JSON list of C-alpha atoms in Angstrom, two decimals:
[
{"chain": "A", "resi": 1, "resn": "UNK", "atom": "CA", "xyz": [0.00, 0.00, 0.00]},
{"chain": "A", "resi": 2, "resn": "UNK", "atom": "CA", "xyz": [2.71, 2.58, 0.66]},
{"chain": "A", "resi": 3, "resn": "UNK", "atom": "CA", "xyz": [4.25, 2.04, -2.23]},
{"chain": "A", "resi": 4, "resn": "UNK", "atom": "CA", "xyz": [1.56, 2.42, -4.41]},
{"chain": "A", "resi": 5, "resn": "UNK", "atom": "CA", "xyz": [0.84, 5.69, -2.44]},
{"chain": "A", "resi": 6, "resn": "UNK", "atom": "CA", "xyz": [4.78, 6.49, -2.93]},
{"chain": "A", "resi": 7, "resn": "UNK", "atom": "CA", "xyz": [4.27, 6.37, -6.79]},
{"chain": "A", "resi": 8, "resn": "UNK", "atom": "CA", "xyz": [0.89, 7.83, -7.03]},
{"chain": "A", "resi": 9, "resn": "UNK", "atom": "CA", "xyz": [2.92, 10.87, -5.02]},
{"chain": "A", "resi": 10, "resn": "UNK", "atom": "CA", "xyz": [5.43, 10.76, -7.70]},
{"chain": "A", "resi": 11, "resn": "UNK", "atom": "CA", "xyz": [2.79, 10.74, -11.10]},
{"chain": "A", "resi": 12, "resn": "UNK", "atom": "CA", "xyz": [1.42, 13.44, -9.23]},
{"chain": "A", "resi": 13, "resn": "UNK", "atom": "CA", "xyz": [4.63, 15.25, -9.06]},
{"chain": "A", "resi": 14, "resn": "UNK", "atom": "CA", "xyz": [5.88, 14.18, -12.30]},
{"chain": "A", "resi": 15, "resn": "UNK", "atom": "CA", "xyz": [2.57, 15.60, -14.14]},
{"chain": "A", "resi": 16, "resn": "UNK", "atom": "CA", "xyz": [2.88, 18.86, -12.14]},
{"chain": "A", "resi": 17, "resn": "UNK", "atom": "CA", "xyz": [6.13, 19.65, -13.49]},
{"chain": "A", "resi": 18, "resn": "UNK", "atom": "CA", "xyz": [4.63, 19.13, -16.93]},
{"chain": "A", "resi": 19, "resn": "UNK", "atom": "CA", "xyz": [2.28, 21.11, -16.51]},
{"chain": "A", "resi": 20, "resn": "UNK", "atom": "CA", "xyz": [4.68, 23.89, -15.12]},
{"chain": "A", "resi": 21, "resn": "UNK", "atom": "CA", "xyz": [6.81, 23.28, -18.27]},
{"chain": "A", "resi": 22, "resn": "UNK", "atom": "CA", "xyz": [3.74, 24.10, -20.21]},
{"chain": "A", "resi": 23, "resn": "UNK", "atom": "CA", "xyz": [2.88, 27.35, -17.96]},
{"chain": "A", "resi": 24, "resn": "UNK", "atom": "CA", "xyz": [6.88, 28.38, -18.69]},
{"chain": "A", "resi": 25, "resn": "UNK", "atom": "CA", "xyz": [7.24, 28.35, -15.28]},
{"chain": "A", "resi": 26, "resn": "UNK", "atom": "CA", "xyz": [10.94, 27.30, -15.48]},
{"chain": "A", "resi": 27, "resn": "UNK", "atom": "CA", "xyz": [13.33, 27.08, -12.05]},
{"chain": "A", "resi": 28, "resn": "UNK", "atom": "CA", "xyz": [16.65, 27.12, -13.04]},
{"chain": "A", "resi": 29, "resn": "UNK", "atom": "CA", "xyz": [19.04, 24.89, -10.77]},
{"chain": "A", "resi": 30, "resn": "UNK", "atom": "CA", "xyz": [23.02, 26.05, -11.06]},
{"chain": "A", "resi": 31, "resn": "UNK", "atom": "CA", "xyz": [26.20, 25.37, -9.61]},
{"chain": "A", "resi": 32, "resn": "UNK", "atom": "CA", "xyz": [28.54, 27.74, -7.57]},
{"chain": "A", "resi": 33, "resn": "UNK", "atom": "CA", "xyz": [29.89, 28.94, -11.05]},
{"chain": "A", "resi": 34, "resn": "UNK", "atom": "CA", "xyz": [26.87, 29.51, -12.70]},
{"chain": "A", "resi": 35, "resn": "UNK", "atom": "CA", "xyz": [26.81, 27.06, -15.12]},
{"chain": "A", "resi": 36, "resn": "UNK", "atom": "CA", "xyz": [23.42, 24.62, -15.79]},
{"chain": "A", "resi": 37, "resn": "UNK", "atom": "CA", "xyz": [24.15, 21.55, -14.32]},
{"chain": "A", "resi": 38, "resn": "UNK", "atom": "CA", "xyz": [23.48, 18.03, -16.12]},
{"chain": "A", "resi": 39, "resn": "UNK", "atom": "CA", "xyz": [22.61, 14.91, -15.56]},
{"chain": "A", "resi": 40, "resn": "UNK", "atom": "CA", "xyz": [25.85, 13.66, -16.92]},
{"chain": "A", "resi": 41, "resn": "UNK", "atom": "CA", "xyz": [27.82, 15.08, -14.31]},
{"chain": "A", "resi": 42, "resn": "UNK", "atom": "CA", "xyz": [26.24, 12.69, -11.72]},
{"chain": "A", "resi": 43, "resn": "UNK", "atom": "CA", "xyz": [27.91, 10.18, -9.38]},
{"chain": "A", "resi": 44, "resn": "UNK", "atom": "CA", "xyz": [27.25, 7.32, -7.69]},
{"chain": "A", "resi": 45, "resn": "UNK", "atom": "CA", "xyz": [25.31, 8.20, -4.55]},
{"chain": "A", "resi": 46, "resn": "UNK", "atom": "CA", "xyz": [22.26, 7.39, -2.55]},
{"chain": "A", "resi": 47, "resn": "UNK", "atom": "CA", "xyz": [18.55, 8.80, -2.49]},
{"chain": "A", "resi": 48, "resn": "UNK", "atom": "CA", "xyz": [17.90, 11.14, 0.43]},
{"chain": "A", "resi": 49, "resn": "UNK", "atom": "CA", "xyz": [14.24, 9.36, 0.37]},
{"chain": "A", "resi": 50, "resn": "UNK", "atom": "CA", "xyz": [12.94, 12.51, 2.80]},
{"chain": "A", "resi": 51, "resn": "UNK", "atom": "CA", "xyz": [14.01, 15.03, 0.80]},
{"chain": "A", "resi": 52, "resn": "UNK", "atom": "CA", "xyz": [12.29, 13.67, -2.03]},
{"chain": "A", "resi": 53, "resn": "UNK", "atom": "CA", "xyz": [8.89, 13.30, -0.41]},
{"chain": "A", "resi": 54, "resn": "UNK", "atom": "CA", "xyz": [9.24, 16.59, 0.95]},
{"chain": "A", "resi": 55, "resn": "UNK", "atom": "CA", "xyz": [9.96, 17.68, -2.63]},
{"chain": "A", "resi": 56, "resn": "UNK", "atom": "CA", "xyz": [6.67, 15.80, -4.11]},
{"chain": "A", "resi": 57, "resn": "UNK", "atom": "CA", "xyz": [4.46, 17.00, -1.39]},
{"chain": "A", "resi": 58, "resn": "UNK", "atom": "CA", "xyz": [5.22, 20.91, -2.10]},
{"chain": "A", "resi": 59, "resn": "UNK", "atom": "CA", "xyz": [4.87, 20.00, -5.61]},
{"chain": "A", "resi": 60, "resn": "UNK", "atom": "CA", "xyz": [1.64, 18.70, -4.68]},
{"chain": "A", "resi": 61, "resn": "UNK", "atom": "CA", "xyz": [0.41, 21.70, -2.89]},
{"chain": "A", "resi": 62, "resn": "UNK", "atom": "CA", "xyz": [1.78, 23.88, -5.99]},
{"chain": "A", "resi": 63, "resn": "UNK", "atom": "CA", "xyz": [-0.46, 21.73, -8.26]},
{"chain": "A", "resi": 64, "resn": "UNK", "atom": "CA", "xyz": [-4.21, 23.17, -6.45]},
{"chain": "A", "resi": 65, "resn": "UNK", "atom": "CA", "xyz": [-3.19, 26.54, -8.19]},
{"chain": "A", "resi": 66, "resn": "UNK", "atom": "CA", "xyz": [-3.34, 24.61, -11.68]},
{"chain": "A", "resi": 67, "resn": "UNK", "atom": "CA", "xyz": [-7.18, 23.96, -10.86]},
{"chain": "A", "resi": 68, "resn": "UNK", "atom": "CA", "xyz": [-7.89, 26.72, -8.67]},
{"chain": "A", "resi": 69, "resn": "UNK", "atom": "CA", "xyz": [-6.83, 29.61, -11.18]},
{"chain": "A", "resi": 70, "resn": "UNK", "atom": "CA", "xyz": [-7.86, 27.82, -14.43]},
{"chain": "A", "resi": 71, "resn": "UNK", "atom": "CA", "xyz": [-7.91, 28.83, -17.31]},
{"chain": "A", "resi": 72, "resn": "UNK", "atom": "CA", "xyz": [-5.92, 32.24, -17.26]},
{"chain": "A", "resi": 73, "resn": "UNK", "atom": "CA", "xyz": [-3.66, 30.43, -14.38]},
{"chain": "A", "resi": 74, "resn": "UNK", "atom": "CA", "xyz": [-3.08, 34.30, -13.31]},
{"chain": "A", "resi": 75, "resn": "UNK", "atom": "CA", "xyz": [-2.43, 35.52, -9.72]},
{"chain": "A", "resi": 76, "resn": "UNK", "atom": "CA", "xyz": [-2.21, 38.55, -7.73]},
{"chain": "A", "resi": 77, "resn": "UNK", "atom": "CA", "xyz": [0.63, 39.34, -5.55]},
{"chain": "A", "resi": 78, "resn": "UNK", "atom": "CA", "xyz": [-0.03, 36.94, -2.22]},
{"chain": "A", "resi": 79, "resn": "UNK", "atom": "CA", "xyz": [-1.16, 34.12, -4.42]},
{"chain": "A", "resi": 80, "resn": "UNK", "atom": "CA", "xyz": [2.08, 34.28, -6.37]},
{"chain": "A", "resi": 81, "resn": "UNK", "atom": "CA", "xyz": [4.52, 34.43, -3.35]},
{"chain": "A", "resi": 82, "resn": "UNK", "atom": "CA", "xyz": [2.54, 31.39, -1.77]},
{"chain": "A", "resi": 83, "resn": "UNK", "atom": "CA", "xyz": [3.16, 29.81, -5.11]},
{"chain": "A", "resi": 84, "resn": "UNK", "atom": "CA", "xyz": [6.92, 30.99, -5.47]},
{"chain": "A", "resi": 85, "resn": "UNK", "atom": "CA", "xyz": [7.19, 30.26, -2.01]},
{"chain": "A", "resi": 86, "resn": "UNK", "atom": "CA", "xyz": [6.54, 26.12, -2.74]},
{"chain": "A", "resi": 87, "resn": "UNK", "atom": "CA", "xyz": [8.38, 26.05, -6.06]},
{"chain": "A", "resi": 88, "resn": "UNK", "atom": "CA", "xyz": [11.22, 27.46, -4.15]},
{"chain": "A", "resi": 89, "resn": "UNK", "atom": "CA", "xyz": [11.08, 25.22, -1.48]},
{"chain": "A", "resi": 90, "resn": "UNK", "atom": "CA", "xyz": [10.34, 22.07, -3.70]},
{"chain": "A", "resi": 91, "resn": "UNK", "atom": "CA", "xyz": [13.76, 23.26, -5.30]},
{"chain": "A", "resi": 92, "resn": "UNK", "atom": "CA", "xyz": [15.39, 23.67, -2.25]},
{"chain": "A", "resi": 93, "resn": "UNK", "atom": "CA", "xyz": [14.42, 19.82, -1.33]},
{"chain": "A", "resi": 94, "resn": "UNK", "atom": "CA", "xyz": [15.48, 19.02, -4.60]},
{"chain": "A", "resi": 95, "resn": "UNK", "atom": "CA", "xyz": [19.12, 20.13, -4.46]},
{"chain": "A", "resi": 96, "resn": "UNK", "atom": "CA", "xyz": [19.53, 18.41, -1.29]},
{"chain": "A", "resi": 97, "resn": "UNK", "atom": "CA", "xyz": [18.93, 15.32, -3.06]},
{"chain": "A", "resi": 98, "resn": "UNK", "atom": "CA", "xyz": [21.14, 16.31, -5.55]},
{"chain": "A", "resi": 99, "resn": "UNK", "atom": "CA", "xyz": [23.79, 16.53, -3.07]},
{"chain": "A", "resi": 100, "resn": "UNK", "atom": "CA", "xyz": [24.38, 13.10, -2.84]},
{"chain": "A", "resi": 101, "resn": "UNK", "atom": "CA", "xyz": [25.09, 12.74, -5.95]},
{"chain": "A", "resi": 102, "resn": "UNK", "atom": "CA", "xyz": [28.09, 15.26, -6.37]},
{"chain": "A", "resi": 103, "resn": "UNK", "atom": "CA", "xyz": [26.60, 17.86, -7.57]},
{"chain": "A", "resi": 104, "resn": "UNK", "atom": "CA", "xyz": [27.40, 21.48, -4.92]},
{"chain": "A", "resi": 105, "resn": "UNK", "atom": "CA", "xyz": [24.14, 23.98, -5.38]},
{"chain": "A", "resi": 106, "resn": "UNK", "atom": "CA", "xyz": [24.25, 27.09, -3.21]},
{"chain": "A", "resi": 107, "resn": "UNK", "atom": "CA", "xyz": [22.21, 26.89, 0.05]},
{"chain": "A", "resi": 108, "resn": "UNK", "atom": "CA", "xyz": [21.11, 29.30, 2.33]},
{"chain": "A", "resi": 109, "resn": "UNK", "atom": "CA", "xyz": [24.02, 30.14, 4.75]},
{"chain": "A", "resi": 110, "resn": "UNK", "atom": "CA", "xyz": [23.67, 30.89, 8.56]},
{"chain": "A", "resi": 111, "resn": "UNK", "atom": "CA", "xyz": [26.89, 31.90, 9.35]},
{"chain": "A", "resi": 112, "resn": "UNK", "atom": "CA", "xyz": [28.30, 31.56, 12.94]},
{"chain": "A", "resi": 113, "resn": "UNK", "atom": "CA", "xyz": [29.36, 34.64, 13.32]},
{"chain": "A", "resi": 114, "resn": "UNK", "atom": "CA", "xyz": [26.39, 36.73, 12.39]},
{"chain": "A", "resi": 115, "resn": "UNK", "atom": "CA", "xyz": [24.10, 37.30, 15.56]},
{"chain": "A", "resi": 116, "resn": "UNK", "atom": "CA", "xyz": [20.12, 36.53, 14.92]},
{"chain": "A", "resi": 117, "resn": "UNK", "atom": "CA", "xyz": [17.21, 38.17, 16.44]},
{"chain": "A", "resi": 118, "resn": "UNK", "atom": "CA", "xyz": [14.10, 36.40, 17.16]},
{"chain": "A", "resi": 119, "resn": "UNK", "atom": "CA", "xyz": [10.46, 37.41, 18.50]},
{"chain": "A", "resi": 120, "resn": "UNK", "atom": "CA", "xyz": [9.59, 33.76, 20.39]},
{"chain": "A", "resi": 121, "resn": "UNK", "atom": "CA", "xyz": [11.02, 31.28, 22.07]},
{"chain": "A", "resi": 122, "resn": "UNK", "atom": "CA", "xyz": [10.21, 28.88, 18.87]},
{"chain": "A", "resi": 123, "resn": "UNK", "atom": "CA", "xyz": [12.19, 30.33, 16.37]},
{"chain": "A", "resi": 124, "resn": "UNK", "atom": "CA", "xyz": [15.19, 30.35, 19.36]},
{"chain": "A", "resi": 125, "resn": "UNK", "atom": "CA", "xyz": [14.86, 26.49, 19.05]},
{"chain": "A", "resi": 126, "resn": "UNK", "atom": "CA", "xyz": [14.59, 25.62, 15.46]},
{"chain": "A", "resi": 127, "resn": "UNK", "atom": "CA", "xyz": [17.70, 28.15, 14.90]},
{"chain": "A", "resi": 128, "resn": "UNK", "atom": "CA", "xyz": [19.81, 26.70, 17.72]},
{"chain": "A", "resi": 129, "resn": "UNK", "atom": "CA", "xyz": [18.36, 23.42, 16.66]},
{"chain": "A", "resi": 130, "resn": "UNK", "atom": "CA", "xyz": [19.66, 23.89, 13.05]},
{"chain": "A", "resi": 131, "resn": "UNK", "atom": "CA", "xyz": [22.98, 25.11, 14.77]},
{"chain": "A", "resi": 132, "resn": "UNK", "atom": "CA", "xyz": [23.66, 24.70, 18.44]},
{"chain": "A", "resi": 133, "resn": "UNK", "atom": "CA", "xyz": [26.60, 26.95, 17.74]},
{"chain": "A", "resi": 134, "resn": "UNK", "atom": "CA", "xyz": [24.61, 30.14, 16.62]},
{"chain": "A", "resi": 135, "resn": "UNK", "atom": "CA", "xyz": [24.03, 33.24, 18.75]},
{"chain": "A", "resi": 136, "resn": "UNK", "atom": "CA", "xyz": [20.88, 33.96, 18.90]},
{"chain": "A", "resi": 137, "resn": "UNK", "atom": "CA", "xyz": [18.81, 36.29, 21.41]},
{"chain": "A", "resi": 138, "resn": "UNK", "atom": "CA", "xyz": [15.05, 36.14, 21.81]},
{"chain": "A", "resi": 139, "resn": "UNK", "atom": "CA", "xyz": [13.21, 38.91, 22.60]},
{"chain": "A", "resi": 140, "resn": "UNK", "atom": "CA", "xyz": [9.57, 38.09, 23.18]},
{"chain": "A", "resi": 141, "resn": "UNK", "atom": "CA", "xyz": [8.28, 40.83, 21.91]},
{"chain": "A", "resi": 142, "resn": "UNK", "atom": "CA", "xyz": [9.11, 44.24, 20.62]},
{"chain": "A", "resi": 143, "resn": "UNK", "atom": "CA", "xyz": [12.62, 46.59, 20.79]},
{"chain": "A", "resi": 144, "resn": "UNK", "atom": "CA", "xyz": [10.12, 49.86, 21.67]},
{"chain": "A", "resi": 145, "resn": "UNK", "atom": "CA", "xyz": [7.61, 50.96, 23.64]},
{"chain": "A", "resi": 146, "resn": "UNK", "atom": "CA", "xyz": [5.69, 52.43, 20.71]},
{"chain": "A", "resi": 147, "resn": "UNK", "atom": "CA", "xyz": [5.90, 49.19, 18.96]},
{"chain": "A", "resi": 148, "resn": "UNK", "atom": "CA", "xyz": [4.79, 46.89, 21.53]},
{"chain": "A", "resi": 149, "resn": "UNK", "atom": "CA", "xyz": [1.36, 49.75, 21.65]},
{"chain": "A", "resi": 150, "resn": "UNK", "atom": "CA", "xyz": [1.39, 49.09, 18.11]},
{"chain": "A", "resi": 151, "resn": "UNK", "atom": "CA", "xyz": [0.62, 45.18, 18.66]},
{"chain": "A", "resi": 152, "resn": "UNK", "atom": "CA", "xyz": [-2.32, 45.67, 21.03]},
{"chain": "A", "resi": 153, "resn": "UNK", "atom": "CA", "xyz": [-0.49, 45.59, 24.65]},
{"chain": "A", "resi": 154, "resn": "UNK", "atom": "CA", "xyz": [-2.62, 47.70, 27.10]},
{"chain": "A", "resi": 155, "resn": "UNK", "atom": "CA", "xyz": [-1.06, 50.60, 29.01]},
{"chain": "A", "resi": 156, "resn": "UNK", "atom": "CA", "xyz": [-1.48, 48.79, 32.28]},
{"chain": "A", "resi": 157, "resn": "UNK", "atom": "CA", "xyz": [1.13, 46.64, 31.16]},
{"chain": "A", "resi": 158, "resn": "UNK", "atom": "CA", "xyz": [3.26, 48.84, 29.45]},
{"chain": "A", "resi": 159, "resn": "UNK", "atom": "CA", "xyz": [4.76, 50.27, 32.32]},
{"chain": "A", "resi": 160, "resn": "UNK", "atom": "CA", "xyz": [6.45, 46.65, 33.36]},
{"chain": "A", "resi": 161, "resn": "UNK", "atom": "CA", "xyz": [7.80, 46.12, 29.79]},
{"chain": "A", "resi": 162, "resn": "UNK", "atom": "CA", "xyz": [9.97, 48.87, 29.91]},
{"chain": "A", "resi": 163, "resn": "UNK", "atom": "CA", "xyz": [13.12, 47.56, 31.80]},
{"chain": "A", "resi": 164, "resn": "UNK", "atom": "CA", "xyz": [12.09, 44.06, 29.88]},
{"chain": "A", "resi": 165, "resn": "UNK", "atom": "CA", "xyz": [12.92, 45.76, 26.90]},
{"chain": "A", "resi": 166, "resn": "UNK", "atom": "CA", "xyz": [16.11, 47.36, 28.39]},
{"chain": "A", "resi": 167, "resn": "UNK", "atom": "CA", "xyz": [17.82, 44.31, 29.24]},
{"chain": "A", "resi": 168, "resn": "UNK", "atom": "CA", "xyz": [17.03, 42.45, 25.70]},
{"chain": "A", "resi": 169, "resn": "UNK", "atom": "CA", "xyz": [18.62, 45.78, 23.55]},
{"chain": "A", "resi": 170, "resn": "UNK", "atom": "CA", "xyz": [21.71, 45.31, 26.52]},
{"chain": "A", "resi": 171, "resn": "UNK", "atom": "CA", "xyz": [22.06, 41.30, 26.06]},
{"chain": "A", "resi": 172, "resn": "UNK", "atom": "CA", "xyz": [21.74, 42.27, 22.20]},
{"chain": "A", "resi": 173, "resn": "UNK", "atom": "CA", "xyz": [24.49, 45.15, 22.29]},
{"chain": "A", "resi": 174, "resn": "UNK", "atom": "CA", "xyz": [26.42, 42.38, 24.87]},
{"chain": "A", "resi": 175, "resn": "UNK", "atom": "CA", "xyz": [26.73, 40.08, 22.16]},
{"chain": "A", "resi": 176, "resn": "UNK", "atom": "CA", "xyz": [27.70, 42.58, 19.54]},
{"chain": "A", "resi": 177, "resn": "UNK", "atom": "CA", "xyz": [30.34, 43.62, 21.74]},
{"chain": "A", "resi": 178, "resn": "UNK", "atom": "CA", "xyz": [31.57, 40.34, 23.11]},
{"chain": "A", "resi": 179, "resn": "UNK", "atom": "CA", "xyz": [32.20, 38.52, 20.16]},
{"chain": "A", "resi": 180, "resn": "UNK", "atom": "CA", "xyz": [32.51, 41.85, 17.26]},
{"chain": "A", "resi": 181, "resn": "UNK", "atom": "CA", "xyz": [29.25, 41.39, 15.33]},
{"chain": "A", "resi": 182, "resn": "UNK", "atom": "CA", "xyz": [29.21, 42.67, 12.09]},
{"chain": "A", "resi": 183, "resn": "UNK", "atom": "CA", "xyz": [26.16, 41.08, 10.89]},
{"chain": "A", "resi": 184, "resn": "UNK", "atom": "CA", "xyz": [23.10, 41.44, 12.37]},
{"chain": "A", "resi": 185, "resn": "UNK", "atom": "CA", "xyz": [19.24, 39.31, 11.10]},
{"chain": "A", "resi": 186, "resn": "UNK", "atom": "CA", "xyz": [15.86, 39.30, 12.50]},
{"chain": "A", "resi": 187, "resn": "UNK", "atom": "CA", "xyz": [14.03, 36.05, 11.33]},
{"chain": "A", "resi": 188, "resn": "UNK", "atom": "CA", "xyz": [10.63, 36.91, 9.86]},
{"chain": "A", "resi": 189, "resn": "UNK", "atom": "CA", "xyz": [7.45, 34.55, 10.51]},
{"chain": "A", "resi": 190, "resn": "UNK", "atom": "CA", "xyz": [4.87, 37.05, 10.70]},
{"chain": "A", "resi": 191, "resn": "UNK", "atom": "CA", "xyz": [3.77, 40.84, 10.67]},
{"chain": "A", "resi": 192, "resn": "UNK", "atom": "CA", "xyz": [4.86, 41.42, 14.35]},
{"chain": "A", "resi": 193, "resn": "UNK", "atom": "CA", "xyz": [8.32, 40.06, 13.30]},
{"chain": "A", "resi": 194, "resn": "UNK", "atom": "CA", "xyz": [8.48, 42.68, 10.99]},
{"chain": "A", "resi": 195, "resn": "UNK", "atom": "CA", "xyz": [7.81, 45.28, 13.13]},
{"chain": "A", "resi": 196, "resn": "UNK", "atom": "CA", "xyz": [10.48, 43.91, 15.03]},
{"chain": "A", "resi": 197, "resn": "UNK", "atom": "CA", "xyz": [13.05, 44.12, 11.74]},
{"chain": "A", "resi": 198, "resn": "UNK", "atom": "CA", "xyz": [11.97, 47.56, 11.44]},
{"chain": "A", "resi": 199, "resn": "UNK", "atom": "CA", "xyz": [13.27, 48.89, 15.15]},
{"chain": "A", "resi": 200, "resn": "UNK", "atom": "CA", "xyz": [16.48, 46.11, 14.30]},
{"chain": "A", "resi": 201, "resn": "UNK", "atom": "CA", "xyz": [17.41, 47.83, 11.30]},
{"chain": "A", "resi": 202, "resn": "UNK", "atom": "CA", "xyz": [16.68, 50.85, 12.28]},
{"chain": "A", "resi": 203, "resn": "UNK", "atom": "CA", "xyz": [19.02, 50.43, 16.07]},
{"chain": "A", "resi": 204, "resn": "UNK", "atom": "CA", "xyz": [21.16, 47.68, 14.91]},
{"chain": "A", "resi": 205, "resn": "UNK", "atom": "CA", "xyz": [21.78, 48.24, 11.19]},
{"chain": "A", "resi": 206, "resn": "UNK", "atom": "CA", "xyz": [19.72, 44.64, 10.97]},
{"chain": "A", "resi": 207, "resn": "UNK", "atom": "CA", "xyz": [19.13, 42.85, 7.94]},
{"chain": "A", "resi": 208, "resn": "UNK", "atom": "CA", "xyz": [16.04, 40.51, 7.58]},
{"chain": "A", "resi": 209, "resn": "UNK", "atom": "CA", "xyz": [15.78, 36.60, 6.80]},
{"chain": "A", "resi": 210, "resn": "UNK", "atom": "CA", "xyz": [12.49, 34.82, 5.97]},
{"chain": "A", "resi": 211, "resn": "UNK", "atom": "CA", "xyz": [11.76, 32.42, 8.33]},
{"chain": "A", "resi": 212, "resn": "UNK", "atom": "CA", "xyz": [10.83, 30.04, 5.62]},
{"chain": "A", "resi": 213, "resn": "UNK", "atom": "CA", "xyz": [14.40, 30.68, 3.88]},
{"chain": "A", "resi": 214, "resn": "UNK", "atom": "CA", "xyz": [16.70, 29.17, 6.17]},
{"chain": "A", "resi": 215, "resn": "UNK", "atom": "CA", "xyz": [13.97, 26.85, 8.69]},
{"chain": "A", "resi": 216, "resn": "UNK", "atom": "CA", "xyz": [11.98, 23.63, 7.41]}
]
């Protein structure tokens, strides 16, 4: 049964990608040096069987838009980034697979000695998760005042955010310090996480990553 579910998944994904071709929606895969990579230069290697699924399965979700917005397939500006956003991903799967097979595709880097900026204590533990090693600092909310009015908190409570907020922008400026942080990123789930890239970039010089970019 699960293998006949395993290659359904994969007719599925095989006759989206057609159907993409058709659309000329192309997603061009290239090595460090730019050039199109081929088939040819493949070696010996084994399938990374979760990759591959994880592949098929954005494919999959990538293939409602085919029905949803037929016949003009046209989209306005959130549809296409939620489309983008699985065709992207499905690529990003997709190298990883490639990997094994000696071919080196340019991935997302978190660097270890860039400092990242989170909103929750989720984010803190995919990132340190993904990298034990990385410095991270959560701040559970906003670098302001005005911003944390801006997200709904009541005045009452205001008044017992303030040194809150104090001691994240000091462990922040500690680590910048500490270990000479050139770099600074806010990862970006949501609209509140914006807000908080805003006050970052604006303090900090910070630069923003997408959530989705660099966290499965």
């Amino acid at each position: 049964m699960r293998d006949k579910y395993s290659k359904e998944l994969i007719r599925k994904g095989i006759c989206t990608i057609s159907k993409l071709k058709k659309e000329k929606v192309n997603v061009k895969i290239e090595k460090k040096s730019g050039l199109k990579i081929s088939y040819k230069d493949a070696k010996p290697g084994k399938i990374n069987v979760e990759e591959f699924k994880k592949a098929i399965y954005q494919l999959l979700e990538a293939d409602d838009f085919l029905y949803k917005k037929a016949p003009k397939h046209e989209l306005n500006e959130d549809e296409a980034k939620e489309f983008c956003k699985l065709i992207i991903k499905c690529q990003e799967h997709l190298n990883k697979v490639l990997s094994n097979f000696g071919f080196e595709l340019e991935e997302k880097e978190i660097s270890e000695d860039a400092l990242y900026i989170v909103s929750n204590k989720k984010l803190f533990k995919k990132l340190k998760n993904k990298n034990p090693n990385l410095k991270v600092v959560c701040t559970e909310g906003m670098l302001d005042i005005e911003d944390m009015r801006k997200i709904g908190i009541s005045e009452k409570a205001l008044e017992g955010l303030k040194k809150k907020i104090e001691i994240t922008k000091k462990n922040i400026e500690r680590f910048i310090k500490n270990y000479n942080i050139n770099k600074i990123y806010v990862i970006v789930n949501d609209e509140k996480d914006e807000l908080l890239y805003l006050r970052a970039k604006k303090l900090y010089n910070a630069e923003k990553i997408e959530a989705d970019e660099i966290l499965d």
